[in-house]
Tab-separated table of C-alpha atoms in Angstrom:
chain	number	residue	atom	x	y	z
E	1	UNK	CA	-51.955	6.506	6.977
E	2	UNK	CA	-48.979	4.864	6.128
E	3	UNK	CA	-45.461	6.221	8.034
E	4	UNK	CA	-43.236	8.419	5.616
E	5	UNK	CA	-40.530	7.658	7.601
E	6	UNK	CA	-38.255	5.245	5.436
E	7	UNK	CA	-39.035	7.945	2.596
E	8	UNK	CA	-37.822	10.498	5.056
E	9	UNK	CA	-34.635	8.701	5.376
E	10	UNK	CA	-33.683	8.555	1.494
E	11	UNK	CA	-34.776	12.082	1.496
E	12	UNK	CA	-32.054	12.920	4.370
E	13	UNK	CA	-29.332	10.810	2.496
E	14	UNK	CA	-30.576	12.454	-0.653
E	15	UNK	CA	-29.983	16.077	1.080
E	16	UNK	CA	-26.149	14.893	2.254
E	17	UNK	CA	-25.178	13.686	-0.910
E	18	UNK	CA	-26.344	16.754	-2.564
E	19	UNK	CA	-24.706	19.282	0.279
E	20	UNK	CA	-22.054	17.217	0.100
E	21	UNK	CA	-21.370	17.425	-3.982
E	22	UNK	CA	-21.877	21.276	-3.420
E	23	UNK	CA	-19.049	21.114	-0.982
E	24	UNK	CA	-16.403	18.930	-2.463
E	25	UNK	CA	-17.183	19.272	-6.268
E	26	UNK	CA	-17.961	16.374	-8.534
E	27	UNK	CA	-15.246	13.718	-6.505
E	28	UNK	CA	-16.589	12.944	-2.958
E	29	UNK	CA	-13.611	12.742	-0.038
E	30	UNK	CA	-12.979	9.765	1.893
E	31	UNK	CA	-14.129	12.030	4.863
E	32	UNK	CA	-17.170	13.191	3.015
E	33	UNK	CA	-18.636	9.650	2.099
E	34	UNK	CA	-17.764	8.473	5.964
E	35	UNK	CA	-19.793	11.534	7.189
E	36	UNK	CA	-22.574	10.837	4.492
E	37	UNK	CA	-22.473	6.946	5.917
E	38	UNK	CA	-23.274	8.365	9.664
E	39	UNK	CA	-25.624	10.302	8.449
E	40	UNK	CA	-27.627	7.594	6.530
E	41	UNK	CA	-27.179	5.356	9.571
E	42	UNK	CA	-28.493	7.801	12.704
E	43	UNK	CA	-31.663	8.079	10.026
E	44	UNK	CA	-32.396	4.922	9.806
E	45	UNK	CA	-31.734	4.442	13.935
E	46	UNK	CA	-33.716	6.674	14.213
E	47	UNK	CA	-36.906	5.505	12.272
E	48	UNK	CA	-40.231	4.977	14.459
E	49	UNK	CA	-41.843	1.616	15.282
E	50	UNK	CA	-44.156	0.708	12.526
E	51	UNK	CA	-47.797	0.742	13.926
E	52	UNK	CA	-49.635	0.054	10.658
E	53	UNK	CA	-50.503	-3.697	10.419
E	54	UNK	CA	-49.425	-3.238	6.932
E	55	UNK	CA	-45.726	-2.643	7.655
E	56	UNK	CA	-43.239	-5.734	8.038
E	57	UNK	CA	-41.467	-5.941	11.115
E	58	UNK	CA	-38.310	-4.384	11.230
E	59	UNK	CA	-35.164	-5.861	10.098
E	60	UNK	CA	-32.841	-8.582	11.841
E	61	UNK	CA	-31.108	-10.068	9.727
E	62	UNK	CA	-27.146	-10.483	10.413
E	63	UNK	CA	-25.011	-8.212	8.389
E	64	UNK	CA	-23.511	-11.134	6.110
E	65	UNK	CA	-26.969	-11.731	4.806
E	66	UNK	CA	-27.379	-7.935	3.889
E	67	UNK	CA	-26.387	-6.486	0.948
E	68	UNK	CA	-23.627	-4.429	0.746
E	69	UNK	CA	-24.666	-0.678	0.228
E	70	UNK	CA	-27.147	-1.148	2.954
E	71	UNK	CA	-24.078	-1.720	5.523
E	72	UNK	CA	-21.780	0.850	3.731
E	73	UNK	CA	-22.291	3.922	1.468
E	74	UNK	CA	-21.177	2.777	-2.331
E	75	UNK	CA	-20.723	6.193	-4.427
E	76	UNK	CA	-19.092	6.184	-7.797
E	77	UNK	CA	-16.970	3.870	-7.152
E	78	UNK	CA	-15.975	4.275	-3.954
E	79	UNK	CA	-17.093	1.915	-0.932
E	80	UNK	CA	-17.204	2.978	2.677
E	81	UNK	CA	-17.620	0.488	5.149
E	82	UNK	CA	-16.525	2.246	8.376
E	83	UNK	CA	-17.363	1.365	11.844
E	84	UNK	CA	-20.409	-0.703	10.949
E	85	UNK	CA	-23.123	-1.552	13.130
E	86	UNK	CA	-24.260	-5.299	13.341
E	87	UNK	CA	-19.875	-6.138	13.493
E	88	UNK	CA	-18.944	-6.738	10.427
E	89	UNK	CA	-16.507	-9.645	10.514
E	90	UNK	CA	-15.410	-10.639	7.119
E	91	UNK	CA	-15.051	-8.474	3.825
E	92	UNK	CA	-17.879	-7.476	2.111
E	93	UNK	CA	-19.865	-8.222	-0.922
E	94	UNK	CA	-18.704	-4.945	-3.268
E	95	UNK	CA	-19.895	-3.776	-6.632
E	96	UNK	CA	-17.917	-5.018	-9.674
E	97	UNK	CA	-16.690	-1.419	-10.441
E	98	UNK	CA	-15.360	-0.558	-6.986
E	99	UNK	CA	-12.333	1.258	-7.142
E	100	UNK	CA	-11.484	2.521	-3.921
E	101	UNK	CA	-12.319	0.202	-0.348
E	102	UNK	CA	-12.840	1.937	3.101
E	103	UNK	CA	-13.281	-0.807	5.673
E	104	UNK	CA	-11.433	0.629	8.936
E	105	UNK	CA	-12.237	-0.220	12.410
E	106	UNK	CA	-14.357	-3.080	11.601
E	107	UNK	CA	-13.554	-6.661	13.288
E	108	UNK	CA	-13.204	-8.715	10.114
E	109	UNK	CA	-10.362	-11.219	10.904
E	110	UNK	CA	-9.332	-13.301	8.169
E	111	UNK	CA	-8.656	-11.994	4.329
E	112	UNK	CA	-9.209	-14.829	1.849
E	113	UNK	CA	-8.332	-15.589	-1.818
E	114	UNK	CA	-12.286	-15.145	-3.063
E	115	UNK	CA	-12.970	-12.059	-1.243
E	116	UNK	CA	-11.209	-9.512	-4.081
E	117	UNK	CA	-11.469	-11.892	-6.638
E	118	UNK	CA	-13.784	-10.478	-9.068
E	119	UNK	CA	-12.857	-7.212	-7.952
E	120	UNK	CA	-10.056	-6.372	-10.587
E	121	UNK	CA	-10.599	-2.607	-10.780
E	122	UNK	CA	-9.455	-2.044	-7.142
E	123	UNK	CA	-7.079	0.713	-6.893
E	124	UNK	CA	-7.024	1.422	-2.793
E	125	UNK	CA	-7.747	-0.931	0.251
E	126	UNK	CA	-8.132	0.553	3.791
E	127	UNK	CA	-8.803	-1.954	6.128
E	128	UNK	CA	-7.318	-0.106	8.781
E	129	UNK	CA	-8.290	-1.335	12.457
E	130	UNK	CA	-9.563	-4.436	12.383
E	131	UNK	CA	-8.636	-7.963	13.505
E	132	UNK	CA	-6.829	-9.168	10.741
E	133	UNK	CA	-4.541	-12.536	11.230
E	134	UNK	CA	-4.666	-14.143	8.462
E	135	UNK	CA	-4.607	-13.539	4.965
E	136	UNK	CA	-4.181	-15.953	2.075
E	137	UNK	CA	-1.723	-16.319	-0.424
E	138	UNK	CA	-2.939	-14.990	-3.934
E	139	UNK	CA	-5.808	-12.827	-1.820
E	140	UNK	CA	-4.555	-9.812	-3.952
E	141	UNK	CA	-2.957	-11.668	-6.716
E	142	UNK	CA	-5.777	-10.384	-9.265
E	143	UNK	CA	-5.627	-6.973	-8.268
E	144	UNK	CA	-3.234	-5.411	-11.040
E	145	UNK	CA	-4.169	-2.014	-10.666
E	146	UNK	CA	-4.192	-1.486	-6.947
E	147	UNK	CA	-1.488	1.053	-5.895
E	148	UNK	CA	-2.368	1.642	-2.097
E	149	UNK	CA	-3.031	-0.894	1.169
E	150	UNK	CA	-3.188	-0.660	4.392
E	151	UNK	CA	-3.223	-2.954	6.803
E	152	UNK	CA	-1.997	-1.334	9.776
E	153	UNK	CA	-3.671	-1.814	13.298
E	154	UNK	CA	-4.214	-5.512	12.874
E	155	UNK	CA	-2.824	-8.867	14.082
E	156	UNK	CA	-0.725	-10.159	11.186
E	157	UNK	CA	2.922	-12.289	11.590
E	158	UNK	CA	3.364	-13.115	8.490
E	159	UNK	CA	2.889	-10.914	4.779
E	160	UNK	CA	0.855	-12.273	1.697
E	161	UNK	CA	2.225	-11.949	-1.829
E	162	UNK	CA	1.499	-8.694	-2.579
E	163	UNK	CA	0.743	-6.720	-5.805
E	164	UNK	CA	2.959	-5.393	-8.363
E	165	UNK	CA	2.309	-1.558	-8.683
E	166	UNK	CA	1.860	-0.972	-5.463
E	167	UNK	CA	2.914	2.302	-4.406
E	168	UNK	CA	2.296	2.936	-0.923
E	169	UNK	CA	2.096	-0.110	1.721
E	170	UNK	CA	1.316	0.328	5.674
E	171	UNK	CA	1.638	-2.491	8.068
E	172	UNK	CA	2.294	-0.441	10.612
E	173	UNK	CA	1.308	-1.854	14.463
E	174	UNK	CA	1.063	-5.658	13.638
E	175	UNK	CA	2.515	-8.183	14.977
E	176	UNK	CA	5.321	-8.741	12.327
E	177	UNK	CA	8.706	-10.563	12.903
E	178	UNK	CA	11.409	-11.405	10.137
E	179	UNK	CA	10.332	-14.944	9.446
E	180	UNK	CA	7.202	-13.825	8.741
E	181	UNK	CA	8.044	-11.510	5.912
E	182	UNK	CA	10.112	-13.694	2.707
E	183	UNK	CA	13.262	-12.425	1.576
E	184	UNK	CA	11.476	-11.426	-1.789
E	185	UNK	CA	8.285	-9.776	-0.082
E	186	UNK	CA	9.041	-6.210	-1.489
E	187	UNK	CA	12.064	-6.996	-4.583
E	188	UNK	CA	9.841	-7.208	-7.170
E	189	UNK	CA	7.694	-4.068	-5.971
E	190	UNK	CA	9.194	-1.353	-8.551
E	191	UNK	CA	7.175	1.077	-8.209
E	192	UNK	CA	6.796	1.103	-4.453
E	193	UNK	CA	7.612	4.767	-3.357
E	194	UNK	CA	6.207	4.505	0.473
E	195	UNK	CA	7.339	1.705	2.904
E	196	UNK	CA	5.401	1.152	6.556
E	197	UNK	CA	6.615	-1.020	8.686
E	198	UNK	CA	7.166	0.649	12.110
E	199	UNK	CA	5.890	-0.640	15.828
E	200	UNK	CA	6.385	-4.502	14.614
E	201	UNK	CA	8.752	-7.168	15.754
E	202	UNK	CA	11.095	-7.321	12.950
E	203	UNK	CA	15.023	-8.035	13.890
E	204	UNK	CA	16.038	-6.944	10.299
E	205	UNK	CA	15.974	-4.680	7.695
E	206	UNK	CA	14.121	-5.893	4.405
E	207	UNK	CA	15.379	-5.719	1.369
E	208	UNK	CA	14.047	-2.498	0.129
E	209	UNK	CA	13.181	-1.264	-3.301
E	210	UNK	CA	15.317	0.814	-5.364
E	211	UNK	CA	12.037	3.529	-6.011
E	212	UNK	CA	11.122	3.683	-2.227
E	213	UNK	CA	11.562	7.316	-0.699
E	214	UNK	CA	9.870	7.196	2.664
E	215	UNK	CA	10.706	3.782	5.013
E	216	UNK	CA	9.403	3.691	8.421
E	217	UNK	CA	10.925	1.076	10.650
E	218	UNK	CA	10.755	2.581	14.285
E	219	UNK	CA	9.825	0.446	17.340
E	220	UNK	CA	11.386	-3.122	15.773
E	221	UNK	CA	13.388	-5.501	17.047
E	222	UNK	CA	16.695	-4.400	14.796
E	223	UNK	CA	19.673	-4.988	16.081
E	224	UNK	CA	22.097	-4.888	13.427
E	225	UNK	CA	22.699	-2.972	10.190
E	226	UNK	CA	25.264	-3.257	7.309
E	227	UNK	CA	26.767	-1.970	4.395
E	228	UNK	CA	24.616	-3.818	1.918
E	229	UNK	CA	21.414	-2.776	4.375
E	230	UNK	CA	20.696	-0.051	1.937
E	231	UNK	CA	24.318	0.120	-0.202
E	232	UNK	CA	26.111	-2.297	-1.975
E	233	UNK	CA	29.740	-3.169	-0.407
E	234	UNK	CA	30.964	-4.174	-3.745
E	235	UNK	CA	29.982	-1.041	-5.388
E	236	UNK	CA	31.667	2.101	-3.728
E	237	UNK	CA	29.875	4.344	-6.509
E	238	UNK	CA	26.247	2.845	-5.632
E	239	UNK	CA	24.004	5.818	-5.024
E	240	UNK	CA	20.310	5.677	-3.685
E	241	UNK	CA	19.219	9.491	-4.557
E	242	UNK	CA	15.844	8.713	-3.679
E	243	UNK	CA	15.500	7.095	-0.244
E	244	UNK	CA	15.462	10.492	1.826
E	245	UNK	CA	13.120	9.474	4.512
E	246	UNK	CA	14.415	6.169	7.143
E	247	UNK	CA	12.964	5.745	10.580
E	248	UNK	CA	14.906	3.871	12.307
E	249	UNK	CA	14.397	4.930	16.023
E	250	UNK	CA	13.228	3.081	18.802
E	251	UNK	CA	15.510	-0.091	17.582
E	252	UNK	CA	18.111	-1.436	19.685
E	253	UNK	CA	20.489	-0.693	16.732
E	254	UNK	CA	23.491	1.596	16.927
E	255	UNK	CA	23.536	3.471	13.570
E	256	UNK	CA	27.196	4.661	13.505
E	257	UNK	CA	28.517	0.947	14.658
E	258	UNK	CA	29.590	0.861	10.902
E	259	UNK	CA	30.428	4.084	8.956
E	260	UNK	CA	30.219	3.386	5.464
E	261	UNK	CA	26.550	1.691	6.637
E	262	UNK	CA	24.830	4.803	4.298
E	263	UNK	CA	27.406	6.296	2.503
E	264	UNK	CA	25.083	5.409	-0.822
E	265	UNK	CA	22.357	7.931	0.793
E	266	UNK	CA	21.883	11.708	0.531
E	267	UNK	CA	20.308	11.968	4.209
E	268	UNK	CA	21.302	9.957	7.570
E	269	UNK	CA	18.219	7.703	9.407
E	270	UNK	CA	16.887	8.976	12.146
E	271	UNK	CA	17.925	6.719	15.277
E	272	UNK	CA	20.185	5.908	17.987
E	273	UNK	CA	23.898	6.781	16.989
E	274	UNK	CA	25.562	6.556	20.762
E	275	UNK	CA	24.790	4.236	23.537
C-alpha cells in the first residue's frame, strides 16, 4: 500500500485553515496565516521516507526553482513568506492578485526593478529582517496602490524612489546617512501619515510631509535643528496641527538651542533639551 502521508499533510493544512477561519472570521491575520505556514511546514518535515518503489524520491530542489505557495502560504490575497526553510535569498515569484507581502526574517539581499513589476495590486510589503542593501530605482515605481513598507532591520545607505500614497514607511535600524536619502525622498509623499527613521546614521532632519503625524528619528547622527526644520521662518503664522508625535532622542542635538525651533507645533519632541 501506498503511504497516505502527503494526503495527511493537505488534510492537516486543510484542518488549520478551517480552525483558523472559525477563529478570525472570513479575513485571516497576518499572525494567523504565519501560524498556518508553520503548521504546513512541521507536516511536511515531518513526512516518512517513501518505501514504495513507486514513490519519487523526495524533493531537493533549491527554493528559487520552487514555486511560490510551496515556500509560503498564499491565501486570498495575502502572501506569507516568513522564516523560510531552504534561505530564501531574493523575492519571490507571487500570484498576480497579491495584495498584501509578508517576507520577514528571510536573507534576500538585493530588491530589483522586475521583482514587483507585474505585481500592481500590492497594497503592503513587509520585508522586515532580512539582508537588504540594495534596491533599484523604479523597484516600486508600478506599485500605485501600495500604502505600507517596511524595510526596517536591513542594510540599506541609500532610499529608492518611493511610491506616492504611501502612508506608513519604516526604515528603522539600517544603515542610513543623509547623502543617502535625496532632498525630495518624502516631498511629494502627501498622504504619508507615519514616518520611521530611528537607529540610522542620519546628521539631518528630512524634509517632512505636511500630513505626517508620527516621526521617529531617535538614535541618528543629528546635530543641529532650525526654524524651518519643521516651521517656516518666513511665516510666523505657519501651523503644523498634525505632527504630534517627534522622536528625537538619542541625537546629539540640543532641542532648546533655538526657541522658536517648534513654535509651528502643538506638542514639543521628545529629546535632549540641556547638556
Amino acid at each position: 500500500m501506498k503511504p497516505l502521508a502527503l494526503p495527511c499533510a493537505a488534510l492537516l493544512l486543510w484542518l488549520g485553515l478551517s480552525s483558523a477561519r472559525t477563529r478570525s472570521g472570513p479575513g485571516l491575520t497576518h499572525e494567523t496565516g504565519l501560524s498556518v505556514r508553520r503548521t504546513y511546514s512541521r507536516a511536511v518535515r515531518a513526512l516518512p521516507a517513501a518505501d514504495d518503489p513507486d514513490t519519487p524520491p523526495p524533493m531537493t530542489a533549491e527554493a528559487s526553482d520552487l514555486p511560490t505557495c510551496l515556500l509560503c502560504v498564499c491565501l486570498t490575497g495575502s502572501v506569507y513568506c516568513e522564516e523560510v526553510s531552504p534561505d530564501m535569498t531574493t523575492v519571490p515569484a507571487l500570484p498576480k492578485e497579491t495584495a498584501y507581502l509578508y517576507a520577514r526574517f528571510n536573507k534576500i539581499q538585493k530588491i530589483g526593478n522586475k521583482d514587483f513589476a507585474d505585481i500592481l495590486t500590492l497594497k503592503r510589503i513587509d520585508l522586515t529582517g532580512n539582508l537588504i542593501s540594495e534596491i533599484e530605482d523604479g523597484a516600486f515605481s508600478k506599485l500605485s496602490l501600495l500604502e505600507e513598507l517596511s524595510l526596517a532591520e536591513n542594510r540599506l545607505v541609500k532610499l529608492p524612489m518611493l511610491p506616492a500614497k504611501l502612508t506608513t514607511f519604516n526604515a528603522n535600524f539600517n544603515r542610513l546617512k543623509t547623502r543617502g536619502v535625496k532632498a525630495n525622498a518624502f516631498k511629494k509623499l502627501s498622504k504619508l501619515s507615519n514616518l520611521y527613521l530611528s537607529d540610522n546614521q542620519l546628521e539631518a532632519v528630512p524634509h517632512i510631509p505636511e500630513n505626517v503625524r508620527t516621526l521617529h528619528l531617535q538614535n541618528n547622527n543629528i546635530s543641529d535643528v532650525s526654524v524651518d526644520t519643521f516651521c517656516r521662518s518666513n511665516d510666523t503664522y505657519y501651523l503644523r496641527p498634525r505632527l504630534t508625535e517627534i522622536r528625537l532622542d538619542g541625537n546629539p542635538v540640543v532641542l532648546s538651542k533655538n526657541p522658536d525651533t517648534f513654535t509651528c507645533l502643538n506638542v514639543l519632541p521628545v529629546g535632549q533639551y540641556r547638556r
